[in-house]
Coordinates of C-alpha atoms in Angstrom, one line a residue:
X1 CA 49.4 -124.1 150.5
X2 CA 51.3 -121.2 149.3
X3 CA 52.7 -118.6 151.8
X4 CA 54.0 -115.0 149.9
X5 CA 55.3 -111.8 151.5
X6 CA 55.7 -108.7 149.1
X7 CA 57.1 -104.9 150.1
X8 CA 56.4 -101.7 147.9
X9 CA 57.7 -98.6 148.9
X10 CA 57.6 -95.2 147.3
X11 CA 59.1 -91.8 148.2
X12 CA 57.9 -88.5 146.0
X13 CA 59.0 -85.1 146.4
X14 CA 56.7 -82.1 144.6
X15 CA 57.2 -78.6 144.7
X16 CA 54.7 -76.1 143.6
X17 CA 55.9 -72.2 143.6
X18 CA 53.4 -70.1 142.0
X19 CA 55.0 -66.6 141.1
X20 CA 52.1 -63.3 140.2
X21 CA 53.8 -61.6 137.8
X22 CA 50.9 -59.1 137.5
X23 CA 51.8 -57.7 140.7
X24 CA 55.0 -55.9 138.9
X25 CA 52.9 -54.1 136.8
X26 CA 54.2 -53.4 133.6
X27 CA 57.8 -53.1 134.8
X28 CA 58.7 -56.8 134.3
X29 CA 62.4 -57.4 133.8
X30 CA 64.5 -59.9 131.4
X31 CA 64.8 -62.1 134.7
X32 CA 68.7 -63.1 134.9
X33 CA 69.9 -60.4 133.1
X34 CA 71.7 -59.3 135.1
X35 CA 71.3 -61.8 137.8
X36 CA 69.9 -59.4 140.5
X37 CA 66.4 -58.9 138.6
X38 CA 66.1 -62.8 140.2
X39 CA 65.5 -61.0 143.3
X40 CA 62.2 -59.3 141.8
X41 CA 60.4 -62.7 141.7
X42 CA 60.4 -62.4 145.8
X43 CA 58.0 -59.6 145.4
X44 CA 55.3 -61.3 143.2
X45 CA 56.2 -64.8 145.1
X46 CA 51.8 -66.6 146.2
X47 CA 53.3 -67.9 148.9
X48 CA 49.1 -68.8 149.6
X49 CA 49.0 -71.3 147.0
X50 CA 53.1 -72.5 146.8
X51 CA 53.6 -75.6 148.8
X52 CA 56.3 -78.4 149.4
X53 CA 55.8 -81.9 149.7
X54 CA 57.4 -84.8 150.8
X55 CA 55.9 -88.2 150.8
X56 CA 56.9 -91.7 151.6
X57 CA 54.8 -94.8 151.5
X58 CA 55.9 -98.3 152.6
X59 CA 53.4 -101.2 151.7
X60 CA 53.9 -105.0 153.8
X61 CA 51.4 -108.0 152.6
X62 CA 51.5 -111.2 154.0
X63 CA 49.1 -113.8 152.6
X64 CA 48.3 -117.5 151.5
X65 CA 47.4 -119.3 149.1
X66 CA 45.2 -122.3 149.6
X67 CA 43.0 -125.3 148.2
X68 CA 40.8 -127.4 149.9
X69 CA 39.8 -130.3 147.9
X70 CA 36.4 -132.0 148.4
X71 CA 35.4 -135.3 147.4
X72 CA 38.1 -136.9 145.6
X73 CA 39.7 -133.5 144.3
X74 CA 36.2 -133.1 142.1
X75 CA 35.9 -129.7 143.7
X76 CA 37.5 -127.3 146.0
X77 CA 37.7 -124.3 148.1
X78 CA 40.1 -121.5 147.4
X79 CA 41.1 -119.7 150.2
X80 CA 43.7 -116.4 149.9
X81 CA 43.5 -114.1 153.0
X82 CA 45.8 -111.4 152.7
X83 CA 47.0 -109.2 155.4
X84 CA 48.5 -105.6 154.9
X85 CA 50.2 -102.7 156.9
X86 CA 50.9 -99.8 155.9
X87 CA 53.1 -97.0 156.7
X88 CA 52.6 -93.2 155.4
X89 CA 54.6 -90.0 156.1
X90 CA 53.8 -86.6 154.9
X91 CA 55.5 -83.4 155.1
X92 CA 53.6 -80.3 153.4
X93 CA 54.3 -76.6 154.0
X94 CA 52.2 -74.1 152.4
X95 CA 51.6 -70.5 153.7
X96 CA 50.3 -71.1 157.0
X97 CA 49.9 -74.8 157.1
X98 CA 52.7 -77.0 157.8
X99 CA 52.6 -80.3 158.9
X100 CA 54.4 -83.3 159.5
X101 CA 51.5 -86.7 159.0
X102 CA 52.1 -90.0 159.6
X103 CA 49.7 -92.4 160.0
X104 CA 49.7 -96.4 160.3
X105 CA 47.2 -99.0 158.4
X106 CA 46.1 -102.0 158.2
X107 CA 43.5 -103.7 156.3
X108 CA 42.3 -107.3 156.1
X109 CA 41.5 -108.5 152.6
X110 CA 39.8 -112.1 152.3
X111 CA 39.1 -113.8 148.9
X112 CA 37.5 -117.2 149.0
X113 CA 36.4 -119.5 146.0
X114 CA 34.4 -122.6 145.3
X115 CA 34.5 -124.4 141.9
X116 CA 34.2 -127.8 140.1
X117 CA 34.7 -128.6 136.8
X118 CA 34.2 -125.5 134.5
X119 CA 32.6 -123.5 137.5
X120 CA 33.7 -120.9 139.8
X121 CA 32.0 -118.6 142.4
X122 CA 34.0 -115.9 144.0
X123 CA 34.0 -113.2 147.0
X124 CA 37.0 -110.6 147.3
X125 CA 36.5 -107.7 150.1
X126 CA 39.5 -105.0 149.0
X127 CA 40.2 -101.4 150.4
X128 CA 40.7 -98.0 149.1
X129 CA 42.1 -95.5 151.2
X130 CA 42.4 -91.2 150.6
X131 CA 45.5 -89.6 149.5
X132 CA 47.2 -88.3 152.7
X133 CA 47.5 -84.6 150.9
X134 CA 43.9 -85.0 150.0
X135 CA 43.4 -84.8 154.0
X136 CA 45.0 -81.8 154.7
X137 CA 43.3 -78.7 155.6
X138 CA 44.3 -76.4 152.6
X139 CA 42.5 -73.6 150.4
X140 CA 43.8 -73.3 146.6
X141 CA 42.6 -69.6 144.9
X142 CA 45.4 -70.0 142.4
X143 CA 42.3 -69.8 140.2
X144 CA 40.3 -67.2 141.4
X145 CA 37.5 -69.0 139.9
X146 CA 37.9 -72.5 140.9
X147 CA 38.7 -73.0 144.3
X148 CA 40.6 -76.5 145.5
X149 CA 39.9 -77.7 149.2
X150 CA 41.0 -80.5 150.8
X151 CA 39.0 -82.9 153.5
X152 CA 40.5 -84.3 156.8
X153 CA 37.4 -86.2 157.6
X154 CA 37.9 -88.4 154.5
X155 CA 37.0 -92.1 154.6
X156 CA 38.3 -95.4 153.9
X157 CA 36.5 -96.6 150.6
X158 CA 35.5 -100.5 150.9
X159 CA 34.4 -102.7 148.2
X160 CA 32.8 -106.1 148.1
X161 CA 32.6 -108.2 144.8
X162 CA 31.0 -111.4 143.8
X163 CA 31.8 -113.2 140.4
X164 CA 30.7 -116.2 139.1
X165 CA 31.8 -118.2 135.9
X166 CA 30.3 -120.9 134.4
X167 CA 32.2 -122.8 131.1
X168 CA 31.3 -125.1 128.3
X169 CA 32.8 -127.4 125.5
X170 CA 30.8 -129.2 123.2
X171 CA 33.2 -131.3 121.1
X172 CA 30.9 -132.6 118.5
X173 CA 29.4 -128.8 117.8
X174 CA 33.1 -127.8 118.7
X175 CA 31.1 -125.0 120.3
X176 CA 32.6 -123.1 123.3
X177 CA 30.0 -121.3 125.6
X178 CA 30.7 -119.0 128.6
X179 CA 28.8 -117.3 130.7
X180 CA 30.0 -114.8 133.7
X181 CA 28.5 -112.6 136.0
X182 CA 29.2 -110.2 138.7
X183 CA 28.0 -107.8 141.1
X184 CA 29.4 -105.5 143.6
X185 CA 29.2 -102.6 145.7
X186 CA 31.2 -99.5 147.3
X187 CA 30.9 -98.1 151.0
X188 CA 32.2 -94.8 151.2
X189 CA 33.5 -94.0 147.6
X190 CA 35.8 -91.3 147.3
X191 CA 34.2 -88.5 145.4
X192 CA 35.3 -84.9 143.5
X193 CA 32.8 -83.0 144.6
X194 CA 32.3 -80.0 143.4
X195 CA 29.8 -76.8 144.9
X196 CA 29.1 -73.8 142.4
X197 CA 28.1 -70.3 143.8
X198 CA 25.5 -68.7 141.4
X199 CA 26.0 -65.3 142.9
X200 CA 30.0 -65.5 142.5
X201 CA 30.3 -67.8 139.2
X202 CA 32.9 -70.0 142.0
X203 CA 33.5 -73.3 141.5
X204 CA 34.7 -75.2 144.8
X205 CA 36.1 -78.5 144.3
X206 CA 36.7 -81.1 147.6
X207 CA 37.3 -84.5 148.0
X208 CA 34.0 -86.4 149.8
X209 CA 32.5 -90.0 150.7
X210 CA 29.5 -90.8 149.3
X211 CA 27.5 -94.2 149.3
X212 CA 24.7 -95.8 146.8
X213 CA 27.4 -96.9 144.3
X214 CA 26.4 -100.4 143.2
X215 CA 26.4 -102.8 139.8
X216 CA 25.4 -105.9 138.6
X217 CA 26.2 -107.9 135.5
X218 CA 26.4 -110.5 133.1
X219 CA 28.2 -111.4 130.0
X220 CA 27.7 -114.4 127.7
X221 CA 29.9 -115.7 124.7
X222 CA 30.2 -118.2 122.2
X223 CA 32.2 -119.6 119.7
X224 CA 32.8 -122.3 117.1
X225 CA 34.3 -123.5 113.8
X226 CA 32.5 -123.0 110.6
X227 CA 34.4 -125.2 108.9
X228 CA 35.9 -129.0 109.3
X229 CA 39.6 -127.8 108.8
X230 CA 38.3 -124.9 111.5
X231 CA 39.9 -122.5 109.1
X232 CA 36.8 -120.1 109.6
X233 CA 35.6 -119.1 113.2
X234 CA 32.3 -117.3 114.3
X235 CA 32.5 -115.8 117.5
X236 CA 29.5 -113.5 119.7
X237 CA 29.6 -112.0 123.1
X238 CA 26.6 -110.1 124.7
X239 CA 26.8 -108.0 127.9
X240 CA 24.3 -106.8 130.4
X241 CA 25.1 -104.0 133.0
X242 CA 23.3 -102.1 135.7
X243 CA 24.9 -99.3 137.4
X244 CA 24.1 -96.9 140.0
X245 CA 26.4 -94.3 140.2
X246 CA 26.3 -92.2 142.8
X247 CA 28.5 -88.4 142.7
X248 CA 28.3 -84.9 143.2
X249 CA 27.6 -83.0 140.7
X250 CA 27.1 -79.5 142.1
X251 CA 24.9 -81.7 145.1
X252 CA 24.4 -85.4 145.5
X253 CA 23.8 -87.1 142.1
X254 CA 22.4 -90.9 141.5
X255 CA 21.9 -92.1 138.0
X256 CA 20.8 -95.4 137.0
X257 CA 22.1 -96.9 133.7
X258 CA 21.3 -99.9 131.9
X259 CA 24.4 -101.4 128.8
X260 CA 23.4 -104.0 126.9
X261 CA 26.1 -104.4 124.5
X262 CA 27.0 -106.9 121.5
X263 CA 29.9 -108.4 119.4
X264 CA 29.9 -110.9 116.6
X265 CA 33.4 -111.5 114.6
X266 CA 33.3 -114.0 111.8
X267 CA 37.5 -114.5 111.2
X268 CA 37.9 -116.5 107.7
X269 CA 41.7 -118.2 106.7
X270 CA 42.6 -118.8 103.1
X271 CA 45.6 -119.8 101.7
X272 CA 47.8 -116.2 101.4
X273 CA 45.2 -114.4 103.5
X274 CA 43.2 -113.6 106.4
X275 CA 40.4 -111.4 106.6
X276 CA 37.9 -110.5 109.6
X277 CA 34.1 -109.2 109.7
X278 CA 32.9 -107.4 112.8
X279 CA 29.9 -106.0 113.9
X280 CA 29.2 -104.2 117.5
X281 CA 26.3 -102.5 119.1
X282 CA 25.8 -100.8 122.0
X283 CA 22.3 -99.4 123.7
X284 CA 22.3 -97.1 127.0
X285 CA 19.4 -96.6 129.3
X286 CA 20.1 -93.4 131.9
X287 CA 18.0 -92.2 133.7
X288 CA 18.1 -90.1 137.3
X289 CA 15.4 -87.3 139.3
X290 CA 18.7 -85.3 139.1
X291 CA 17.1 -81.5 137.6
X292 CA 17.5 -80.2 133.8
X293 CA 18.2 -84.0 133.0
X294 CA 17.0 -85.7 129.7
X295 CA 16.6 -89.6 129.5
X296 CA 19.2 -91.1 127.7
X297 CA 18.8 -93.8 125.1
X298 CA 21.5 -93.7 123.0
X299 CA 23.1 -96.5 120.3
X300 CA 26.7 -97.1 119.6
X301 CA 27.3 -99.1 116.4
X302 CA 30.7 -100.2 114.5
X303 CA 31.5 -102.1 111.6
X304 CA 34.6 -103.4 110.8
X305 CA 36.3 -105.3 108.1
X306 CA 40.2 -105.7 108.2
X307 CA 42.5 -108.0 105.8
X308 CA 46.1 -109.6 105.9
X309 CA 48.2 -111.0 102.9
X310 CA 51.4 -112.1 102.4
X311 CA 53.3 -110.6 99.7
X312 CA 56.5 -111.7 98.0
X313 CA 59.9 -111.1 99.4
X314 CA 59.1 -111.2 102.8
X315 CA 56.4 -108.5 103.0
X316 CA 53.4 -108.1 104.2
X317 CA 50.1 -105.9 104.3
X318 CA 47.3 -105.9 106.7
X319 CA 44.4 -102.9 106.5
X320 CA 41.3 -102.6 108.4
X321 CA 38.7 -100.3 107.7
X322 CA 35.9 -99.1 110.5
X323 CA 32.6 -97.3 110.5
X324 CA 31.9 -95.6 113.7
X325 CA 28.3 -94.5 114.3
X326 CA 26.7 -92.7 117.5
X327 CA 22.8 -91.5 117.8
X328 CA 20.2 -90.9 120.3
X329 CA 22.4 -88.4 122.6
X330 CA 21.1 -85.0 123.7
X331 CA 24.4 -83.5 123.1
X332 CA 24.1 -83.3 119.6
X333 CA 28.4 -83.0 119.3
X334 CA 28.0 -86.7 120.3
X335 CA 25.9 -87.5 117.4
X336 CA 28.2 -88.5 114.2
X337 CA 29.4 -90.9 112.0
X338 CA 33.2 -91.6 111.2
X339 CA 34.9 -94.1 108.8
X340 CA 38.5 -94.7 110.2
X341 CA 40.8 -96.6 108.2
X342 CA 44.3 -98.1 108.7
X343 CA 47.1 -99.5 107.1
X344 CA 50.5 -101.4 108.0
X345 CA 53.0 -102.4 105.3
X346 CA 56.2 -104.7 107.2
X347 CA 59.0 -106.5 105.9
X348 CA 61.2 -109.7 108.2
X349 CA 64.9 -109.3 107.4
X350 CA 68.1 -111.1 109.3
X351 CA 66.2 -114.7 109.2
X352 CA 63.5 -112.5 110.7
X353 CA 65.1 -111.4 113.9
X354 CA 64.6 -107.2 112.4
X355 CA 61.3 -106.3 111.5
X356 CA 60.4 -103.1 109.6
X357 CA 57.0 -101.5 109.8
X358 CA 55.4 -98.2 108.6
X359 CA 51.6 -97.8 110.2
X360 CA 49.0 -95.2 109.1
X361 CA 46.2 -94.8 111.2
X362 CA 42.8 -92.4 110.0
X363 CA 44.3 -92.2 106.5
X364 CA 41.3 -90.3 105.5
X365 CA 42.0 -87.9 108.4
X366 CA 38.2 -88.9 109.7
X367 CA 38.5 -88.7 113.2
X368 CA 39.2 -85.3 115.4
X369 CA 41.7 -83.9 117.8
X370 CA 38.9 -83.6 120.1
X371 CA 37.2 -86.8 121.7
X372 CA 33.9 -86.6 123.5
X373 CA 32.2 -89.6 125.8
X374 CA 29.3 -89.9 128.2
X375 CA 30.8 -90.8 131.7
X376 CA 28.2 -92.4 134.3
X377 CA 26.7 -89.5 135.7
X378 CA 25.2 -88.6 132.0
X379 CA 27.6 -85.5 131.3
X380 CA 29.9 -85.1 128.6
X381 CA 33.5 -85.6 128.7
X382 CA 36.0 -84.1 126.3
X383 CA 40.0 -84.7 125.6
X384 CA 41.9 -82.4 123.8
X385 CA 45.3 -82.1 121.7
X386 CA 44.8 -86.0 120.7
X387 CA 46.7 -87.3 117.9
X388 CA 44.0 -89.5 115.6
X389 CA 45.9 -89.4 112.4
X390 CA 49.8 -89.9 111.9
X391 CA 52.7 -92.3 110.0
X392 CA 54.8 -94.2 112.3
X393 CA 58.3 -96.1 111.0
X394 CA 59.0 -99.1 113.6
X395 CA 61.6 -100.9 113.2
X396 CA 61.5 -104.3 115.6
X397 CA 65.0 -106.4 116.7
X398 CA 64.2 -109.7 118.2
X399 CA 66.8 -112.2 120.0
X400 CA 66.5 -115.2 121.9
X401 CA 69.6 -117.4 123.8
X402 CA 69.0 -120.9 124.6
X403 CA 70.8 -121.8 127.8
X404 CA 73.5 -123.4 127.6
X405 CA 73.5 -128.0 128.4

């Protein structure tokens, strides 16, 4: 039995003043020069969408640890209940609105576990509760075409998850087999909904609850020597996912999706050198009544092949080169193939306590600024202003002290 007691505590302060230049009209000054064009920016002040906030969270959990062994310690019952409080303050002035929110929680959270041997079967209950600002009663127009509310009648969000693990060593194969699986399931998620007006071209965005959200899954891997001196290593894992996700996009939104995915490494050592082989494919099934949606069945595939060698004086080189490859997507953007390819040249000096490095990564300048992915609901989403391709020089001090006898 092991009792534990832990305190978080935060405290943020955010400010938000939102000045309309336009409303000066074309006679905007040199602000500070001189100091009493400052005064100008009271004219043009949104004091609709400037706010102040204050906001202090304190977090008390009180649990234990527990094991129950059953017949001669062959298996046992974990027990770890977990009891929290929690104590939130909010102060938020904007325009008309200002309020002072406290409010007091507490939540319950049991996990409890059986297992013998290699096996385990596990149940966790866990909370998520709303932002305290996402509760207040406000109205952003900041963008005249996107409109932020808030939602005072949000929910607490609860999840319940079952896992199960099941392990195996066969020494005379020296094979290693796992096998895990899991499934679980949301009350009240807490979704970004958002509501577009056809007749205005307005977006409104609001936090809501929504239920349906639900998966199940199962993953299974393997791995073993190829070799007596185990110098070469095979290794595969296969997954199998079912989702139902469950949003709002522009109205209530459930899509089904089925992942089956797969990875095979075969890892080889030689005397100066190491080298890996890689494969990975991955096949999605989405599907939903939602309108103007197309069936998904798409295929992601990557290759890989990377190398390591040791090279006189201390140095060394390791490269690995990948082929990236998407199809089957209605957004044809998401369609493409990429060959990415990377290199690291290092040096040990000092006895090997400083390390030198200089990385390139997309030496062929492959990949783009802008990244693309399907999230669950089917719809595309994109990043900009990454940073695929670039030279980094690292250099790496290590130290250690032994204690002293």
């Amino acid at each position: 039995v092991t009792p534990y007691y832990q305190l978080n505590a935060a405290h943020n302060d955010d400010d938000y003043i939102l000045y309309r230049l336009d409303a000066l009209g074309n006679d905007v000054p040199d602000f500070g020069l001189p100091s009493s064009t400052t005064a100008a920016l009271m004219y043009c002040l949104d004091a609709r969408n400037t706010y102040f906030a204050r906001q202090s969270n304190r977090t008390n959990a009180i649990g234990v640890n527990m094991y129950i062994y059953l017949f001669g310690g062959r298996q046992n019952i974990q027990l770890k209940p977990e009891w929290r409080w929690k104590k939130e303050s909010l102060e938020y002035d904007r325009s008309a609105l200002h309020t002072r929110s406290k409010r007091t929680l507490q939540e319950f959270i049991p996990e409890v576990s059986y297992g013998f041997d290699n096996f385990r079967l596990t149940y966790k209950l866990y909370f998520t509760d709303p932002e305290l600002l996402s509760m207040q009663d406000y109205l952003d127009d900041s963008d005249p075409l996107n409109l932020y509310r808030g939602n005072p009648d949000l929910k607490r969000s609860r999840t319940h998850r079952v896992a199960i693990r099941r392990s195996y060593y066969l020494p005379p194969h020296d094979l290693s087999m796992q096998f895990n699986g899991y499934w679980q399931m949301t009350r009240h998620a807490i979704a970004n909904a958002s509501d577009y007006d056809t007749s205005t071209g307005v977006r409104t965005y609001q936090p809501r609850n929504v239920d349906g959200n639900w998966a199940i899954g199962g993953q299974a891997s393997i791995s073993r020597a190829l070799d007596e001196k185990k110098q070469h290593l095979f290794s595969n894992t296969l997954n199998l996912d079912y989702q139902n996700s469950v949003d709002y996009v522009t109205e209530r939104s459930s899509v089904r999706n089925l992942t089956l995915q797969e990875t095979a490494k075969v890892n080889m050592r030689f005397k100066n050198f190491l080298t890996e082989l890689s494969f990975g494919a991955k096949f999605l099934h989405a599907q939903t009544p939602r309108e103007n949606f197309t069936t998904i069945n798409s295929f992601d595939l990557r290759y890989g092949f990377s190398f390591q060698f040791s090279l006189p004086k201390d140095f060394s080189f390791n490269t690995n080169m990948t082929v990236l490859h998407r199809t089957g997507y209605s957004d044809a953007s998401l369609n493409d193939c990429q060959f990415v390819a990377n290199a690291q040249l290092s040096k040990n000096l000092v006895g090997g306590r400083v390390g030198l490095s200089l990385d390139a990564f997309d030496i062929f300048r492959s990949l783009s600024n802008v990244q693309k992915v399907l999230n669950a609901q089917g719809l595309t989403e994109t990043w900009h202003n990454s940073l695929p391709s670039y030279v980094m020089l690292r250099i790496i001090y290590r130290f250690s002290k032994q204690p002293k006898k």
